[in-house]
Amino acid sequence: MIVELVSTGTELLLGQIVNTNAPYLAARLNELGFSVLYQTTVGDNRDRMKSVLQSAIERADIVITSGGLGPTQGDITKEVTASLFNKSMYLHEESVRRIKRFFDERRLCMTDNNLRQAMMPEGALIVENTCGTAPGVITEDQASGKIIINLPGPPHELAAMTETSIVPYLQEKFGIQGAIVSKVLRTYGLGESALEERIKEYILSQSNPTLALLAKNGEIHVRITSRAADEEQALQLIHDLESQIRPLLQEYIFGTGEETLEASAGALLLNRNFSIALAESCTGGLVSSRITDIPGSSRYLTGSIVCYSNTVKIDQVGVAAETIADKGAVSPETAKEMALGIKNKFQSDIGLGITGIAGPDGATPDKPVGLVYIAVAGPGGVVCHEHYFNGTRTNIKHRTALAALNHLRHYLTGI
Amino acid sequence: MIVELVSTGTELLLGQIVNTNAPYLAARLNELGFSVLYQTTVGDNRDRMKSVLQSAIERADIVITSGGLGPTQGDITKEVTASLFNKSMYLHEESVRRIKRFFDERRLCMTDNNLRQAMMPEGALIVENTCGTAPGVITEDQASGKIIINLPGPPHELAAMTETSIVPYLQEKFGIQGAIVSKVLRTYGLGESALEERIKEYILSQSNPTLALLAKNGEIHVRITSRAADEEQALQLIHDLESQIRPLLQEYIFGTGEETLEASAGALLLNRNFSIALAESCTGGLVSSRITDIPGSSRYLTGSIVCYSNTVKIDQVGVAAETIADKGAVSPETAKEMALGIKNKFQSDIGLGITGIAGPDGATPDKPVGLVYIAVAGPGGVVCHEHYFNGTRTNIKHRTALAALNHLRHYLTGI
C-alpha cells in the first residue's frame, strides 16, 4: 500500500515551524510495512489544497493529512476532503458534546467557532481526540477504495490519535501480516562515532534486525528493528542481537524505549529505598524538575534548594563561608559541601550538589564558561566530577542535567 | 513569483531525519517576497522524482531542490533535472579541480565516484560549495523561462550556498525591490479561537501587512508581516497595525520577537529592583529553572526551595502544619503560606508559591489532577490563583510554569 502524507498550514509554507509530524508518521507507517513515497506541504488555501489532495489520491492508496481541523476560518482540511469525495458535511452531535465537555472541564467558556470542529464529512469514521478538541476523520471512498485520513496538527494530539486509533484501524483494515518490532537502547557518555566504532561490525553486517544510531539531545540511541512472522519471533531476533551488543556498550546503556536518565536514576533510588535532596546552583532547578517529571518521584525526592546566591549557599545549604571565599563558589570543595549540606539539612540518604558557570558572563581566566562541578554524597561517601561543557547557557544547563543524572545513576549502581 | 521546494532523500521518506532545509528556505524566500506555495518530498527514485519535478515546474516558476548532489549512485537530482529540460550532462573541469583541492587540503585521497559531483547539465550556472564537495546548480529553461535550482542536502552547506549565491542570484534576476519585515507579538492567557475573535476583522481584511496566528507551546503568537519600498516604511506599516491590535489584546501581550515570559518577568524585576524567591511543589523546580535560563537572572533570583514533601514545606518553607492538616497541601492557603514563607526565609522582595496535583496519581474526589494554586507575595500583598490544567504530568508542569510566570508579570505591573 502506498501512502502520501499531506501537511497543511501556512505556517509551514512560511517556514515558521519545522514539520515533525511527517517524519513521525513516516517512521511509524514504514514499521507497519506501508510505503510512504511522497510527502507534500500546502497552505490553508482551498483550491491549492484540493489540487494537492487530488494528485495525492491519484498516486497513493492512502492519504494522511495533518493540520487544519481547528476552529478558525483557516481550518478547511475536512471540507476539502469531503468535496474531493463529493460528500456533504454535517454536525456530529457526539463531537459537539465532547468539545463542550472539554471546555467545561477547564472551566472555560466555548466560543461558537469551536463547533466547526464538529462538522464532519457524511459517512466518515470519527476518531476521538484524547488530547485536544478537534476529532480526527477517516473517509473511505467506496468507488475508488481510496482513503483519506485527517489528523490534527499539534504533534502530541496527532501522535496520541495515531497510536490509539489510526494504527489499529490500518492493521485491521489491511490485515497486516507479520510483525515489525523495534527496541531502542538509550546510551549516554559515548560520542556517536566512538559508539559506532564499538559496534561497527554489527552495523555493517546488518540485515534483519537492522541497526540505526540516532543522536538525540546529548544521548545516542541505538535502534534495533526486526521483522518476523509474529511478534514473538521478532522479539527473539531483537533479543539475540541485543545480547551481542550490550557487552560492547556496557555501562553507557542507561535504559530502553522511553526510559529517561531521570527514570533510570529514580528506579535505582526506589529499588534501594533511598531518598534524595539536591542543591542546585547553575542548573537553577532543572535537575530537580527532571527528577519530578517521573510519576511517583515524591516517594524519593525530599526536596531541593536552588542556591543561586552565595548567601543561600551558606545560610540555607550550609556551605562554609570560608570555602566560598578560599576556593570560590564554582569549585569541587563547594560542590561537595553543597551535596553534604543538603543531605544533612533535608535528612535524605543521597545529596546532589551542582555548581558551575552557565554563562555568558561569570567566567574568570582560570574558570571558563561551561566549567561545572557535580558532587554526589551518600552511603558511598562523597565524590565530585569536573566537566567542561560548551554551547549556549541553556545548552550548558541541559548538558549538566544529563551528566548529573548519569553520575547519580553510577553512584547508586556502585553501592 | 511562485516557488516550490522539492526535498529529495529516502531518509526523509523513512522519517529518519527531520527536514529543516524546507522551513529555512521557505522563511528566507518569503522574506524576499517570493511565494512558497508547495513543498514536496520524494525519494531517490528516478521516475518518481521526475514526475514530482514535472508537476512542480508546471505549477511553480522556480523549483528549488535539496539533496541528491553527492557522489553515490543514489544521487540523481541533477540528472533528473537535466532530463526534464532535455539537457545533456558534461564534466565541469573547474568543479573537478575544486573537489580535488577539497580532498588534498584534508590529506584525503579522492575516490573516483566523487567526480559524479562535477557532472553538470549543459548550460547550467555552477554554484560553488564553500562547505563541502558538491556544487549547486542553477538551470534555466529558455523555452518556458522556468528555473530549477539544485542545492546540496547537508543543512550547513545548503544555508551557506543560499546566503552567498542563491539569494544574490534571485535578487539580481528578479530585481527585487523593497523590504519585507515581520514582527511577532507574543500572547499568553487567551485561547487561539478567543484571540481570533478579538482581532477577526483585521485577520479577514488583511492584505499588507498580513496577520498570522500561531499556537506555540501554550502561547499564541501574532505575526505581522509588511512589504514596502524600504524598511522604514515597512516598519511604519507594522507600527500602524500593531497600534490598532494592541488595545484589543492588551495585557495578554507579554513580549515581542524572541522575548519569553521569563525574560519579560525578569525585566520587570530588574526594572523595579526586586529580588524573588520561589517555593515550588508540583513544578519541582521548573519555574526556577526557566527564570535562570535568562542571563543575569542571578541579579534578581535569590533562590528557591523545591518542597515536594510536607516536611520540607513545614520545616524549610515555614508553612503551618495546621494549614496542611486542615486545608491540604494543595490549597490556596498553603500556596499563600509558601509564597510568604519563602519570601521571609530568603529575605526577598517577592515570593512565589506553587502547589498542585501534576498526576497521574494524587487526585481526590474534590481535587482533580491538574488542580494548581499559584500565589504571589510582595509589596502588593499576597494573591492566589486557581487553575485546572489538563494533559500529561509534564504538560501540567509546563502549563503551570507559564501561568506562574504570567501571574508574576501581572503582579509586578500592578504595583
PDB file of C-alpha atoms in Angstrom, chain A residues 11-20 22-24 26-28 30 36-43 48 51-52 55 59 71-74 102-103 105-107 111 113-114 130-131 156 212 214 281-290 292-298 301-309 312 316 345-346 359-361 393-394 397, chain B residues 12-20 22-24 26-27 30 36-43 48 51-52 55 59 192-194 196-197 200 204 212-214 216 223 225 281-286 288-290 292-298 301-309 312 316 345-346 359-361 368 388-391 393-395 397 399:
ATOM      1  CA  GLU A  11       2.935  28.482   8.967  1.00  0.00           C
ATOM      2  CA  LEU A  12       4.753  25.541   7.325  1.00  0.00           C
ATOM      3  CA  LEU A  13       4.949  27.354   3.985  1.00  0.00           C
ATOM      4  CA  LEU A  14       6.259  30.444   5.748  1.00  0.00           C
ATOM      5  CA  GLY A  15       8.900  28.319   7.435  1.00  0.00           C
ATOM      6  CA  GLN A  16       7.705  29.409  10.884  1.00  0.00           C
ATOM      7  CA  ILE A  17       7.698  25.858  12.240  1.00  0.00           C
ATOM      8  CA  VAL A  18       9.564  22.643  11.482  1.00  0.00           C
ATOM      9  CA  ASN A  19       7.391  19.732  10.388  1.00  0.00           C
ATOM     10  CA  THR A  20       7.886  16.890  12.900  1.00  0.00           C
ATOM     11  CA  ALA A  22       5.686  13.927   8.713  1.00  0.00           C
ATOM     12  CA  PRO A  23       8.831  12.111   9.929  1.00  0.00           C
ATOM     13  CA  TYR A  24       6.916  10.654  12.884  1.00  0.00           C
ATOM     14  CA  ALA A  26       6.605   8.148   8.015  1.00  0.00           C
ATOM     15  CA  ALA A  27       8.645   6.159  10.534  1.00  0.00           C
ATOM     16  CA  ARG A  28       5.522   4.636  12.101  1.00  0.00           C
ATOM     17  CA  ASN A  30       7.214   2.161   7.475  1.00  0.00           C
ATOM     18  CA  VAL A  36       5.433   6.386   2.167  1.00  0.00           C
ATOM     19  CA  LEU A  37       6.513   7.569  -1.301  1.00  0.00           C
ATOM     20  CA  TYR A  38       5.507  11.232  -1.195  1.00  0.00           C
ATOM     21  CA  GLN A  39       5.177  13.992   1.377  1.00  0.00           C
ATOM     22  CA  THR A  40       3.547  17.271   0.385  1.00  0.00           C
ATOM     23  CA  THR A  41       3.013  20.533   2.225  1.00  0.00           C
ATOM     24  CA  VAL A  42       0.338  23.032   1.202  1.00  0.00           C
ATOM     25  CA  GLY A  43      -1.171  26.129   2.804  1.00  0.00           C
ATOM     26  CA  ARG A  48      -4.374  24.523  -3.920  1.00  0.00           C
ATOM     27  CA  SER A  51      -5.387  20.023  -6.249  1.00  0.00           C
ATOM     28  CA  VAL A  52      -2.701  18.653  -3.936  1.00  0.00           C
ATOM     29  CA  SER A  55      -2.903  14.321  -7.179  1.00  0.00           C
ATOM     30  CA  ARG A  59      -0.755   8.319  -6.906  1.00  0.00           C
ATOM     31  CA  PRO A  71     -11.899  26.164  14.933  1.00  0.00           C
ATOM     32  CA  THR A  72     -10.647  29.042  12.768  1.00  0.00           C
ATOM     33  CA  GLN A  73     -11.615  30.172   9.272  1.00  0.00           C
ATOM     34  CA  GLY A  74      -8.281  28.803   8.017  1.00  0.00           C
ATOM     35  CA  PHE A 102     -13.531  19.715  27.103  1.00  0.00           C
ATOM     36  CA  PHE A 103     -14.235  23.397  27.807  1.00  0.00           C
ATOM     37  CA  GLU A 105     -13.708  20.568  32.488  1.00  0.00           C
ATOM     38  CA  ARG A 106     -11.329  23.501  32.145  1.00  0.00           C
ATOM     39  CA  ARG A 107     -13.890  25.988  33.463  1.00  0.00           C
ATOM     40  CA  THR A 111     -16.830  30.353  21.565  1.00  0.00           C
ATOM     41  CA  ASN A 113     -16.436  28.863  16.161  1.00  0.00           C
ATOM     42  CA  ASN A 114     -15.335  25.767  18.089  1.00  0.00           C
ATOM     43  CA  THR A 130      -7.915  12.433  23.730  1.00  0.00           C
ATOM     44  CA  CYS A 131      -5.533  15.409  23.995  1.00  0.00           C
ATOM     45  CA  HIS A 156       1.081  15.379  20.717  1.00  0.00           C
ATOM     46  CA  ALA A 212      20.301   2.596  13.447  1.00  0.00           C
ATOM     47  CA  LEU A 214      20.375   8.356  16.461  1.00  0.00           C
ATOM     48  CA  SER A 281      23.269  26.491  41.542  1.00  0.00           C
ATOM     49  CA  CYS A 282      23.968  26.819  37.797  1.00  0.00           C
ATOM     50  CA  THR A 283      21.164  24.438  36.781  1.00  0.00           C
ATOM     51  CA  GLY A 284      18.653  26.586  38.668  1.00  0.00           C
ATOM     52  CA  GLY A 285      16.290  23.710  39.496  1.00  0.00           C
ATOM     53  CA  LEU A 286      16.443  21.922  36.141  1.00  0.00           C
ATOM     54  CA  VAL A 287      17.689  18.627  37.596  1.00  0.00           C
ATOM     55  CA  SER A 288      15.012  18.623  40.322  1.00  0.00           C
ATOM     56  CA  SER A 289      12.416  19.408  37.680  1.00  0.00           C
ATOM     57  CA  ARG A 290      13.563  16.499  35.514  1.00  0.00           C
ATOM     58  CA  THR A 292       9.944  15.269  39.253  1.00  0.00           C
ATOM     59  CA  ASP A 293       8.923  14.594  35.642  1.00  0.00           C
ATOM     60  CA  ILE A 294       8.696  10.966  36.798  1.00  0.00           C
ATOM     61  CA  PRO A 295       5.337   9.934  38.324  1.00  0.00           C
ATOM     62  CA  GLY A 296       5.805   8.864  41.941  1.00  0.00           C
ATOM     63  CA  SER A 297       9.080  10.789  42.321  1.00  0.00           C
ATOM     64  CA  SER A 298       7.621  12.205  45.552  1.00  0.00           C
ATOM     65  CA  LEU A 301      12.676  13.322  46.248  1.00  0.00           C
ATOM     66  CA  THR A 302      12.621  15.031  49.631  1.00  0.00           C
ATOM     67  CA  GLY A 303      13.243  18.435  48.147  1.00  0.00           C
ATOM     68  CA  SER A 304      15.836  20.788  46.741  1.00  0.00           C
ATOM     69  CA  ILE A 305      17.305  24.206  47.230  1.00  0.00           C
ATOM     70  CA  VAL A 306      18.186  26.390  44.259  1.00  0.00           C
ATOM     71  CA  CYS A 307      21.096  28.265  45.844  1.00  0.00           C
ATOM     72  CA  TYR A 308      21.815  30.925  43.266  1.00  0.00           C
ATOM     73  CA  SER A 309      23.263  33.444  45.686  1.00  0.00           C
ATOM     74  CA  VAL A 312      21.678  30.991  50.249  1.00  0.00           C
ATOM     75  CA  GLN A 316      20.379  27.627  53.724  1.00  0.00           C
ATOM     76  CA  LYS A 345      19.591  19.633  56.010  1.00  0.00           C
ATOM     77  CA  PHE A 346      16.840  17.590  54.353  1.00  0.00           C
ATOM     78  CA  GLY A 359      27.467  31.942  31.094  1.00  0.00           C
ATOM     79  CA  PRO A 360      27.519  34.073  29.106  1.00  0.00           C
ATOM     80  CA  ASP A 361      29.003  36.091  31.998  1.00  0.00           C
ATOM     81  CA  ARG A 393      23.517  28.987  28.566  1.00  0.00           C
ATOM     82  CA  THR A 394      20.585  26.608  28.112  1.00  0.00           C
ATOM     83  CA  LYS A 397      22.278  23.665  31.750  1.00  0.00           C
TER      84      LYS A 397
ATOM     85  CA  LEU B  12      13.198  11.735   4.689  1.00  0.00           C
ATOM     86  CA  LEU B  13      10.559   9.291   3.448  1.00  0.00           C
ATOM     87  CA  LEU B  14      11.574   6.806   6.125  1.00  0.00           C
ATOM     88  CA  GLY B  15      11.225   9.511   8.766  1.00  0.00           C
ATOM     89  CA  GLN B  16      14.828   9.018   9.872  1.00  0.00           C
ATOM     90  CA  ILE B  17      15.563  12.752   9.814  1.00  0.00           C
ATOM     91  CA  VAL B  18      13.549  15.935  10.258  1.00  0.00           C
ATOM     92  CA  ASN B  19      13.559  18.294   7.277  1.00  0.00           C
ATOM     93  CA  THR B  20      14.986  21.634   8.428  1.00  0.00           C
ATOM     94  CA  ALA B  22      12.474  23.388   3.789  1.00  0.00           C
ATOM     95  CA  PRO B  23      11.491  25.754   6.653  1.00  0.00           C
ATOM     96  CA  TYR B  24      14.817  27.575   6.355  1.00  0.00           C
ATOM     97  CA  ALA B  26      10.717  28.963   2.972  1.00  0.00           C
ATOM     98  CA  ALA B  27      11.379  31.646   5.600  1.00  0.00           C
ATOM     99  CA  ASN B  30       9.216  34.722   1.944  1.00  0.00           C
ATOM    100  CA  VAL B  36       6.408  29.345  -1.479  1.00  0.00           C
ATOM    101  CA  LEU B  37       3.101  27.594  -2.200  1.00  0.00           C
ATOM    102  CA  TYR B  38       4.170  23.939  -2.206  1.00  0.00           C
ATOM    103  CA  GLN B  39       6.776  21.754  -0.550  1.00  0.00           C
ATOM    104  CA  THR B  40       7.257  18.182  -1.734  1.00  0.00           C
ATOM    105  CA  THR B  41       9.434  15.338  -0.518  1.00  0.00           C
ATOM    106  CA  VAL B  42      10.367  12.410  -2.747  1.00  0.00           C
ATOM    107  CA  GLY B  43      12.901   9.574  -2.520  1.00  0.00           C
ATOM    108  CA  ARG B  48       9.000   9.415  -9.066  1.00  0.00           C
ATOM    109  CA  SER B  51       7.123  13.188 -12.053  1.00  0.00           C
ATOM    110  CA  VAL B  52       7.371  15.278  -8.892  1.00  0.00           C
ATOM    111  CA  SER B  55       4.318  18.788 -11.676  1.00  0.00           C
ATOM    112  CA  ARG B  59       2.655  24.913 -11.013  1.00  0.00           C
ATOM    113  CA  GLU B 192      -6.457  30.724  19.760  1.00  0.00           C
ATOM    114  CA  SER B 193     -10.166  30.893  18.974  1.00  0.00           C
ATOM    115  CA  ALA B 194     -10.847  33.596  21.578  1.00  0.00           C
ATOM    116  CA  GLU B 196      -9.016  35.294  16.733  1.00  0.00           C
ATOM    117  CA  GLU B 197     -12.481  36.550  17.743  1.00  0.00           C
ATOM    118  CA  LYS B 200     -11.193  38.879  13.465  1.00  0.00           C
ATOM    119  CA  LEU B 204     -10.316  38.901   7.451  1.00  0.00           C
ATOM    120  CA  ALA B 212      -0.924  35.179  11.151  1.00  0.00           C
ATOM    121  CA  LEU B 213      -1.857  33.398  14.397  1.00  0.00           C
ATOM    122  CA  LEU B 214       0.422  30.628  15.610  1.00  0.00           C
ATOM    123  CA  LYS B 216       3.187  27.639  20.236  1.00  0.00           C
ATOM    124  CA  ARG B 223       2.858  37.577  13.345  1.00  0.00           C
ATOM    125  CA  THR B 225       4.415  40.930   8.095  1.00  0.00           C
ATOM    126  CA  SER B 281       5.928  21.853  44.844  1.00  0.00           C
ATOM    127  CA  CYS B 282       4.254  20.347  41.760  1.00  0.00           C
ATOM    128  CA  THR B 283       6.563  22.123  39.302  1.00  0.00           C
ATOM    129  CA  GLY B 284       9.594  20.624  41.040  1.00  0.00           C
ATOM    130  CA  GLY B 285      11.947  23.498  40.176  1.00  0.00           C
ATOM    131  CA  LEU B 286      10.810  24.072  36.589  1.00  0.00           C
ATOM    132  CA  SER B 288      13.162  28.489  38.874  1.00  0.00           C
ATOM    133  CA  SER B 289      14.965  26.759  36.013  1.00  0.00           C
ATOM    134  CA  ARG B 290      13.133  28.849  33.415  1.00  0.00           C
ATOM    135  CA  THR B 292      17.553  31.072  35.380  1.00  0.00           C
ATOM    136  CA  ASP B 293      17.510  30.494  31.606  1.00  0.00           C
ATOM    137  CA  ILE B 294      17.851  34.271  31.386  1.00  0.00           C
ATOM    138  CA  PRO B 295      21.438  35.604  31.513  1.00  0.00           C
ATOM    139  CA  GLY B 296      21.910  37.833  34.550  1.00  0.00           C
ATOM    140  CA  SER B 297      18.983  36.283  36.453  1.00  0.00           C
ATOM    141  CA  SER B 298      21.356  35.946  39.410  1.00  0.00           C
ATOM    142  CA  LEU B 301      16.743  35.321  41.831  1.00  0.00           C
ATOM    143  CA  THR B 302      17.793  34.827  45.459  1.00  0.00           C
ATOM    144  CA  GLY B 303      16.966  31.154  45.411  1.00  0.00           C
ATOM    145  CA  SER B 304      14.210  28.573  45.635  1.00  0.00           C
ATOM    146  CA  ILE B 305      13.099  25.587  47.606  1.00  0.00           C
ATOM    147  CA  VAL B 306      11.555  22.595  45.891  1.00  0.00           C
ATOM    148  CA  CYS B 307       9.281  21.500  48.726  1.00  0.00           C
ATOM    149  CA  TYR B 308       7.994  18.177  47.471  1.00  0.00           C
ATOM    150  CA  SER B 309       7.359  16.668  50.881  1.00  0.00           C
ATOM    151  CA  VAL B 312      10.032  20.391  53.771  1.00  0.00           C
ATOM    152  CA  GLN B 316      12.075  24.627  55.455  1.00  0.00           C
ATOM    153  CA  LYS B 345      13.107  32.897  54.684  1.00  0.00           C
ATOM    154  CA  PHE B 346      15.171  34.154  51.737  1.00  0.00           C
ATOM    155  CA  GLY B 359      -0.731  13.498  38.388  1.00  0.00           C
ATOM    156  CA  PRO B 360      -1.193  10.810  37.319  1.00  0.00           C
ATOM    157  CA  ASP B 361      -1.770   9.934  40.993  1.00  0.00           C
ATOM    158  CA  PRO B 368      -8.638  16.517  40.339  1.00  0.00           C
ATOM    159  CA  TYR B 388      -7.417  23.473  36.231  1.00  0.00           C
ATOM    160  CA  PHE B 389      -4.872  22.202  33.708  1.00  0.00           C
ATOM    161  CA  ASN B 390      -5.038  19.039  31.648  1.00  0.00           C
ATOM    162  CA  GLY B 391      -2.668  16.704  29.854  1.00  0.00           C
ATOM    163  CA  ARG B 393       2.294  15.236  34.064  1.00  0.00           C
ATOM    164  CA  THR B 394       4.866  17.197  32.060  1.00  0.00           C
ATOM    165  CA  ASN B 395       2.133  19.121  30.195  1.00  0.00           C
ATOM    166  CA  LYS B 397       4.093  21.245  34.838  1.00  0.00           C
ATOM    167  CA  ARG B 399       1.268  24.952  31.764  1.00  0.00           C
TER     168      ARG B 399
END
